[in-house]
Short mmCIF file of C-alpha atoms and ligand atoms in Angstrom, two decimals:
data_model
loop_
_atom_site.label_atom_id
_atom_site.label_comp_id
_atom_site.label_asym_id
_atom_site.label_seq_id
_atom_site.Cartn_x
_atom_site.Cartn_y
_atom_site.Cartn_z
CA UNK A 1 75.50 229.74 -34.23
CA UNK A 2 72.48 227.27 -34.71
CA UNK A 3 73.09 223.65 -34.04
CA UNK A 4 70.30 221.44 -35.59
CA UNK A 5 69.40 217.83 -34.81
CA UNK A 6 68.51 215.25 -37.51
CA UNK A 7 64.93 216.75 -37.67
CA UNK A 8 66.24 220.25 -38.20
CA UNK A 9 65.47 221.38 -34.53
CA UNK A 10 67.97 223.80 -33.04
CA UNK A 11 69.39 223.39 -29.67
CA UNK A 12 68.06 226.36 -27.66
CA UNK A 13 67.06 225.30 -24.20
CA UNK A 14 68.98 223.19 -21.43
CA UNK A 15 67.02 221.99 -18.38
CA UNK A 16 69.30 221.21 -15.69
CA UNK A 17 68.16 218.85 -12.81
CA UNK A 18 70.29 219.98 -9.81
CA UNK A 19 69.13 217.35 -7.44
CA UNK A 20 66.99 214.15 -7.68
CA UNK A 21 65.62 214.82 -4.10
CA UNK A 22 62.41 216.48 -3.13
CA UNK A 23 60.57 217.68 -0.10
CA UNK A 24 57.15 216.52 -1.82
CA UNK A 25 56.12 212.99 -2.83
CA UNK A 26 53.63 213.98 -5.54
CA UNK A 27 51.67 210.87 -6.24
CA UNK A 28 52.11 211.30 -10.10
CA UNK A 29 55.81 211.99 -9.94
CA UNK A 30 57.45 210.57 -6.87
CA UNK A 31 55.03 208.13 -5.37
CA UNK A 32 56.00 207.34 -1.69
CA UNK A 33 55.62 203.47 -2.30
CA UNK A 34 58.66 203.74 -4.83
CA UNK A 35 60.44 206.90 -3.34
CA UNK A 36 60.30 205.85 0.32
CA UNK A 37 62.96 205.67 3.07
CA UNK A 38 64.62 202.84 1.36
CA UNK A 39 65.07 204.61 -1.98
CA UNK A 40 68.68 205.18 -2.96
CA UNK A 41 69.05 208.75 -4.20
CA UNK A 42 72.17 209.79 -6.20
CA UNK A 43 75.37 209.69 -4.04
CA UNK A 44 76.90 213.11 -3.47
CA UNK A 45 80.06 212.31 -5.34
CA UNK A 46 78.07 211.57 -8.53
CA UNK A 47 76.31 214.84 -8.52
CA UNK A 48 77.71 217.62 -10.60
CA UNK A 49 79.29 220.48 -8.73
CA UNK A 50 78.19 224.09 -9.53
CA UNK A 51 81.52 224.64 -11.19
CA UNK A 52 80.88 221.59 -13.49
CA UNK A 53 77.39 222.59 -14.47
CA UNK A 54 78.69 226.14 -15.12
CA UNK A 55 81.35 224.62 -17.34
CA UNK A 56 78.72 222.63 -19.37
CA UNK A 57 76.58 225.79 -19.80
CA UNK A 58 79.58 227.82 -20.90
CA UNK A 59 80.45 225.12 -23.49
CA UNK A 60 76.84 225.46 -24.95
CA UNK A 61 76.83 229.19 -25.29
CA UNK A 62 78.74 229.11 -28.70
CA UNK A 63 76.32 226.52 -29.98
CA UNK A 64 73.39 228.87 -29.63
CA UNK A 65 71.70 227.98 -26.18
CA UNK A 66 69.44 230.74 -25.12
CA UNK A 67 67.60 229.41 -22.09
CA UNK A 68 68.53 227.58 -18.91
CA UNK A 69 66.02 226.13 -16.57
CA UNK A 70 66.93 224.89 -13.09
CA UNK A 71 64.81 222.08 -11.91
CA UNK A 72 64.77 218.61 -10.35
CA UNK A 73 63.66 217.13 -7.94
CA UNK A 74 63.17 220.33 -5.98
CA UNK A 75 65.89 222.73 -6.95
CA UNK A 76 65.53 224.87 -3.82
CA UNK A 77 66.46 221.92 -1.77
CA UNK A 78 70.01 221.82 -3.21
CA UNK A 79 72.38 223.81 -0.75
CA UNK A 80 73.36 227.29 -1.82
CA UNK A 81 71.42 227.12 -5.27
CA UNK A 82 71.69 230.86 -5.39
CA UNK A 83 75.42 230.41 -6.09
CA UNK A 84 74.75 228.47 -9.14
CA UNK A 85 72.37 231.12 -10.51
CA UNK A 86 75.24 233.65 -9.78
CA UNK A 87 77.85 231.59 -11.67
CA UNK A 88 75.63 231.09 -14.78
CA UNK A 89 74.71 234.75 -14.85
CA UNK A 90 78.37 235.69 -14.65
CA UNK A 91 78.88 233.84 -17.87
CA UNK A 92 76.24 235.79 -19.89
CA UNK A 93 74.19 238.83 -19.05
CA UNK A 94 71.56 238.08 -21.47
CA UNK A 95 70.75 234.41 -21.23
CA UNK A 96 67.40 233.55 -19.78
CA UNK A 97 67.70 231.81 -16.45
CA UNK A 98 64.44 230.28 -15.13
CA UNK A 99 63.60 227.95 -12.23
CA UNK A 100 60.70 225.38 -11.80
CA UNK A 101 59.85 224.97 -8.13
CA UNK A 102 57.10 223.64 -5.89
CA UNK A 103 57.39 227.02 -4.10
CA UNK A 104 57.67 225.93 -0.54
CA UNK A 105 61.05 227.46 0.02
CA UNK A 106 60.48 230.31 -2.47
CA UNK A 107 59.60 232.93 0.11
CA UNK A 108 62.91 232.34 1.81
CA UNK A 109 65.07 232.54 -1.39
CA UNK A 110 63.19 234.82 -3.91
CA UNK A 111 65.17 238.02 -3.06
CA UNK A 112 68.57 236.26 -3.13
CA UNK A 113 67.61 234.51 -6.42
CA UNK A 114 66.64 237.75 -8.02
CA UNK A 115 69.77 239.48 -6.98
CA UNK A 116 71.95 236.61 -8.25
CA UNK A 117 70.31 237.09 -11.69
CA UNK A 118 67.44 234.66 -11.98
CA UNK A 119 65.15 235.84 -14.80
CA UNK A 120 61.94 234.19 -13.75
CA UNK A 121 60.23 231.43 -11.74
CA UNK A 122 57.57 228.79 -12.65
CA UNK A 123 55.77 227.55 -9.52
CA UNK A 124 53.95 224.26 -9.76
CA UNK A 125 50.56 224.26 -7.79
CA UNK A 126 48.10 221.60 -8.53
CA UNK A 127 45.27 222.65 -6.12
CA UNK A 128 44.09 225.73 -3.97
CA UNK A 129 42.10 223.54 -1.80
CA UNK A 130 44.48 222.55 0.92
CA UNK A 131 43.09 218.98 1.39
CA UNK A 132 43.57 218.17 -2.32
CA UNK A 133 46.95 219.89 -2.40
CA UNK A 134 48.22 217.82 0.49
CA UNK A 135 46.96 214.57 -0.74
CA UNK A 136 48.33 215.05 -4.32
CA UNK A 137 51.74 216.38 -3.16
CA UNK A 138 51.68 213.89 -0.22
CA UNK A 139 53.00 216.65 2.09
CA UNK A 140 52.09 218.37 5.30
CA UNK A 141 53.05 221.69 3.96
CA UNK A 142 49.97 224.01 3.13
CA UNK A 143 48.89 225.78 -0.11
CA UNK A 144 49.29 229.22 1.79
CA UNK A 145 53.17 228.58 1.86
CA UNK A 146 53.09 228.31 -1.84
CA UNK A 147 51.06 231.35 -2.32
CA UNK A 148 53.26 233.38 0.04
CA UNK A 149 56.25 232.46 -2.20
CA UNK A 150 54.35 233.67 -5.30
CA UNK A 151 53.16 236.80 -3.71
CA UNK A 152 56.82 237.41 -2.67
CA UNK A 153 57.93 237.03 -6.37
CA UNK A 154 55.26 239.52 -7.41
CA UNK A 155 56.37 242.14 -4.75
CA UNK A 156 59.95 241.73 -5.90
CA UNK A 157 58.92 242.01 -9.64
CA UNK A 158 60.49 238.63 -10.31
CA UNK A 159 58.27 237.22 -13.10
CA UNK A 160 56.37 234.16 -12.01
CA UNK A 161 54.25 231.71 -13.88
CA UNK A 162 51.98 228.93 -12.24
CA UNK A 163 51.74 225.51 -13.70
CA UNK A 164 49.03 223.11 -12.61
CA UNK A 165 48.97 219.39 -13.52
CA UNK A 166 45.38 218.10 -13.86
CA UNK A 167 44.68 214.31 -13.39
CA UNK A 168 41.24 212.93 -13.98
CA UNK A 169 39.22 212.13 -10.86
CA UNK A 170 41.83 214.06 -8.70
CA UNK A 171 41.97 217.74 -9.27
CA UNK A 172 39.75 218.88 -12.12
CA UNK A 173 37.62 220.70 -9.46
CA UNK A 174 40.56 223.02 -8.91
CA UNK A 175 40.62 224.40 -12.54
CA UNK A 176 38.14 227.20 -11.91
CA UNK A 177 39.26 228.27 -8.42
CA UNK A 178 42.92 228.47 -9.88
CA UNK A 179 41.84 230.65 -12.77
CA UNK A 180 39.82 232.88 -10.45
CA UNK A 181 42.61 233.33 -8.04
CA UNK A 182 45.33 233.93 -10.41
CA UNK A 183 43.60 236.18 -12.86
CA UNK A 184 42.96 238.62 -9.93
CA UNK A 185 46.74 238.88 -9.47
CA UNK A 186 47.55 238.93 -13.18
CA UNK A 187 49.23 235.52 -13.40
CA UNK A 188 48.39 233.30 -16.32
CA UNK A 189 47.88 229.72 -14.99
CA UNK A 190 49.00 226.97 -17.33
CA UNK A 191 47.33 223.54 -17.10
CA UNK A 192 49.42 220.41 -17.94
CA UNK A 193 48.02 217.11 -19.25
CA UNK A 194 49.00 214.15 -17.07
CA UNK A 195 51.98 212.48 -18.89
CA UNK A 196 53.43 209.01 -18.95
CA UNK A 197 56.90 210.02 -17.80
CA UNK A 198 58.90 207.55 -15.86
CA UNK A 199 57.76 204.04 -14.79
CA UNK A 200 56.47 204.38 -11.34
CA UNK A 201 53.26 206.50 -11.46
CA UNK A 202 51.03 203.84 -12.98
CA UNK A 203 49.97 206.23 -15.75
CA UNK A 204 47.16 205.34 -18.16
CA UNK A 205 45.17 207.23 -20.85
CA UNK A 206 42.06 207.20 -18.63
CA UNK A 207 43.70 209.45 -16.08
CA UNK A 208 44.39 212.16 -18.56
CA UNK A 209 42.15 215.21 -18.83
CA UNK A 210 42.88 216.57 -22.26
CA UNK A 211 43.23 220.33 -23.05
CA UNK A 212 39.94 220.19 -25.01
CA UNK A 213 38.21 218.63 -21.86
CA UNK A 214 39.75 221.33 -19.68
CA UNK A 215 38.56 224.19 -22.00
CA UNK A 216 35.06 222.56 -21.93
CA UNK A 217 34.95 222.92 -18.16
CA UNK A 218 36.27 226.49 -18.26
CA UNK A 219 33.77 227.29 -21.10
CA UNK A 220 30.96 226.22 -18.88
CA UNK A 221 31.91 228.67 -16.18
CA UNK A 222 33.20 231.66 -18.27
CA UNK A 223 31.75 231.13 -21.74
CA UNK A 224 33.58 230.28 -25.08
CA UNK A 225 37.28 230.64 -25.06
CA UNK A 226 39.31 232.01 -27.94
CA UNK A 227 42.84 230.89 -29.04
CA UNK A 228 45.54 233.47 -28.90
CA UNK A 229 48.73 233.50 -31.09
CA UNK A 230 51.62 231.96 -29.30
CA UNK A 231 54.42 234.31 -28.20
CA UNK A 232 57.20 232.66 -29.96
CA UNK A 233 58.03 229.43 -31.94
CA UNK A 234 58.64 226.47 -29.59
CA UNK A 235 56.36 227.90 -26.90
CA UNK A 236 55.13 224.81 -25.04
CA UNK A 237 51.83 226.30 -23.77
CA UNK A 238 48.85 226.97 -26.03
CA UNK A 239 47.33 230.25 -24.95
CA UNK A 240 43.64 230.97 -24.91
CA UNK A 241 41.65 233.96 -23.77
CA UNK A 242 38.63 233.75 -21.41
CA UNK A 243 35.81 236.16 -21.91
CA UNK A 244 36.63 238.08 -18.69
CA UNK A 245 39.87 239.10 -20.58
CA UNK A 246 42.28 236.85 -18.71
CA UNK A 247 44.53 234.27 -20.40
CA UNK A 248 44.99 230.57 -19.66
CA UNK A 249 47.69 228.27 -21.02
CA UNK A 250 47.64 224.52 -21.79
CA UNK A 251 50.49 222.23 -22.19
CA UNK A 252 48.97 219.46 -24.17
CA UNK A 253 51.82 217.10 -24.82
CA UNK A 254 49.69 213.94 -24.81
CA UNK A 255 46.70 215.23 -27.06
CA UNK A 256 48.60 217.69 -29.16
CA UNK A 257 52.30 216.72 -29.17
CA UNK A 258 54.83 219.50 -30.04
CA UNK A 259 57.95 217.42 -30.81
CA UNK A 260 58.38 219.31 -34.21
CA UNK A 261 59.43 222.36 -32.20
CA UNK A 262 61.27 220.74 -29.29
CA UNK A 263 64.66 222.41 -28.84
CA UNK A 264 65.29 221.15 -25.30
CA UNK A 265 68.05 219.10 -23.87
CA UNK A 266 68.08 217.91 -20.32
CA UNK A 267 71.12 217.48 -18.03
CA UNK A 268 70.43 215.07 -15.13
CA UNK A 269 72.00 215.81 -11.56
CA UNK A 270 74.67 213.25 -12.20
CA UNK A 271 75.78 214.76 -15.46
CA UNK A 272 74.04 212.76 -18.39
CA UNK A 273 72.56 214.60 -21.36
CA UNK A 274 68.98 213.41 -22.23
CA UNK A 275 67.55 214.57 -25.53
CA UNK A 276 64.04 213.67 -24.67
CA UNK A 277 61.82 213.62 -21.64
CA UNK A 278 60.78 210.07 -22.38
CA UNK A 279 64.20 208.70 -23.04
CA UNK A 280 65.41 205.48 -21.66
CA UNK A 281 69.14 206.27 -21.72
CA UNK A 282 71.38 209.22 -21.52
CA UNK A 283 74.87 210.34 -22.62
CA UNK A 284 77.39 210.46 -19.80
CA UNK A 285 79.20 213.95 -19.87
CA UNK A 286 80.34 213.76 -16.25
CA UNK A 287 83.04 211.24 -17.16
CA UNK A 288 84.67 213.42 -19.77
CA UNK A 289 84.19 216.43 -17.55
CA UNK A 290 86.13 214.68 -14.74
CA UNK A 291 88.98 213.77 -17.17
CA UNK A 292 89.75 217.33 -17.52
CA UNK A 293 88.12 217.83 -20.94
CA UNK A 294 88.24 221.44 -22.12
CA UNK A 295 85.13 223.66 -22.66
CA UNK A 296 85.48 223.12 -26.43
CA UNK A 297 85.78 219.22 -26.07
CA UNK A 298 82.60 219.33 -23.89
CA UNK A 299 80.80 221.46 -26.47
CA UNK A 300 81.95 218.99 -29.29
CA UNK A 301 80.68 216.04 -27.40
CA UNK A 302 77.16 217.50 -26.76
CA UNK A 303 77.05 218.88 -30.33
CA UNK A 304 77.55 215.38 -31.65
CA UNK A 305 74.81 213.98 -29.43
CA UNK A 306 72.43 216.72 -30.49
CA UNK A 307 73.19 216.31 -34.34
CA UNK A 308 72.21 212.61 -34.07
CA UNK A 309 68.93 213.31 -32.08
CA UNK A 310 65.83 211.90 -33.71
CA UNK A 311 63.36 211.80 -30.68
CA UNK A 312 59.69 212.45 -31.20
CA UNK A 313 58.23 210.19 -28.41
CA UNK A 314 54.94 212.08 -27.98
CA UNK A 315 54.20 211.85 -31.67
CA UNK A 316 54.73 208.15 -31.51
CA UNK A 317 52.98 207.55 -28.15
CA UNK A 318 51.06 204.28 -28.19
CA UNK A 319 52.53 203.24 -31.58
CA UNK A 320 56.02 202.02 -30.47
CA UNK A 321 56.55 199.57 -27.63
CA UNK A 322 59.67 199.75 -25.48
CA UNK A 323 60.71 197.14 -22.96
CA UNK A 324 63.16 199.44 -21.06
CA UNK A 325 62.14 201.69 -18.16
CA UNK A 326 61.93 205.26 -18.84
CA UNK A 327 63.81 207.58 -16.47
CA UNK A 328 61.90 209.34 -13.77
CA UNK A 329 61.01 213.01 -14.09
CA UNK A 330 62.62 213.77 -10.71
CA UNK A 331 65.93 212.67 -12.08
CA UNK A 332 65.92 214.02 -15.56
CA UNK A 333 64.24 217.35 -14.53
CA UNK A 334 60.81 218.46 -15.52
N1 SAM B 401 59.88 220.21 -7.95
C1 SAM B 401 59.73 221.08 -8.96
C2 SAM B 401 58.27 221.31 -9.26
O1 SAM B 401 57.47 220.53 -8.91
O2 SAM B 401 57.97 222.37 -9.85
C3 SAM B 401 60.39 220.86 -10.27
C4 SAM B 401 60.43 219.54 -10.80
S1 SAM B 401 58.92 218.78 -11.23
C5 SAM B 401 59.33 217.22 -11.80
C6 SAM B 401 58.47 219.79 -12.67
C7 SAM B 401 57.04 219.64 -13.28
O3 SAM B 401 56.84 218.51 -13.60
C8 SAM B 401 55.94 220.01 -12.18
O4 SAM B 401 55.23 221.11 -12.63
C9 SAM B 401 55.14 218.73 -12.18
O5 SAM B 401 53.79 219.06 -12.01
C10 SAM B 401 55.43 218.11 -13.49
N2 SAM B 401 55.23 216.67 -13.63
C11 SAM B 401 55.76 215.78 -12.86
N3 SAM B 401 55.37 214.52 -13.27
C12 SAM B 401 54.46 214.79 -14.21
C13 SAM B 401 53.57 213.95 -14.96
N4 SAM B 401 53.65 212.63 -14.95
N5 SAM B 401 52.72 214.60 -15.84
C14 SAM B 401 52.81 215.89 -15.94
N6 SAM B 401 53.48 216.68 -15.28
C15 SAM B 401 54.30 216.26 -14.52
FE1 SF4 B 402 58.71 216.98 -6.21
FE2 SF4 B 402 58.15 218.42 -8.29
FE3 SF4 B 402 57.97 215.80 -8.60
FE4 SF4 B 402 56.24 217.07 -6.99
S1 SF4 B 402 56.45 217.32 -9.19
S2 SF4 B 402 57.40 215.19 -6.38
S3 SF4 B 402 57.40 218.76 -6.20
S4 SF4 B 402 59.84 217.00 -8.27
FE1 SF4 B 403 60.57 216.97 -26.99
FE2 SF4 B 403 60.61 214.26 -26.37
FE3 SF4 B 403 58.56 215.90 -25.37
FE4 SF4 B 403 58.75 215.38 -28.05
S1 SF4 B 403 58.48 213.79 -26.45
S2 SF4 B 403 58.41 217.23 -27.06
S3 SF4 B 403 60.98 215.28 -28.40
S4 SF4 B 403 60.82 215.97 -24.87
#
């Protein structure tokens, strides 16, 4: 079945934030000034159990969902996360189950995740130079720990991608080393434009390095890049080929918005559905779940939310003012 929103976009992809907590404090996502010791994370009783999350996924299977992404916060911080992968895999053998992680705990869990049925992993890594990495992620962990997690996935043949968020004046110097390192081990790095998600990271246009600017930096090192056909409709990354034969992706949601193909819904850790990354409000599903709603009733509730969906924030950026705070990326799931 295909369930379309009011702009004709099907629901294909559900991103699930399994926790709003994280072992990093990336300055562009969870700045410590805001997410410090005083910050109140979600109380345990508000967080969906694995059985509740699995119930929501099962209610969406008849509506045409094809992909699940476990994210957060840091998904590997949630206790026994492998069990959630196992429960979702038990629902459907073919559904694509991915995870986005900062990679620190990946070496520890990669084998169990693969055995439980995880299809692939996306590791976020913003710098290879340890000093830049530690300052941007506001952590004492090291780049080597993340690289070991990536190597472990490669050894286990668990498909792995690497995402790197670039912020002006902070880590543009890492673009070339990242391409050099990952092309040697056949991983396509994808560079993400810094986005105005949430309300705590003091984002402004001047701190964005556009995809065009990144390609200019890459071109100066490797020569002219050539654009490659995308693998499928709705692919968020634009792929380009470098003259040495390796590929690089760009997620250009600020300079080249892709709302027209956006088929993603998001489920927050406390059970609200958000129809856009830049939403200010979600739709509470937890309360109907906890009133013993059937799988069909939950599916109907989400279907009616999706049918009314009209979001295209990135296409409107800068044109429409809102007075409400947008939800944080760590809560809604990246
Ligand atoms: N903790 C996990 C991680 O870092 O991979 C998963 C959650 S994190 C919110 C998901 C992705 O969002 C990361 O790749 C991160 O770089 C990206 N992200 C967070 N804030 C961002 C922002 N303001 N602009 C662009 N990307 C951002
Ligand atoms: Fe944590 Fe990921 Fe946000 Fe960094 S980007 S603070 S690792 S949730
Ligand atoms: Fe999708 Fe909203 Fe991003 Fe547009 S701005 S691509 S609708 S999440």
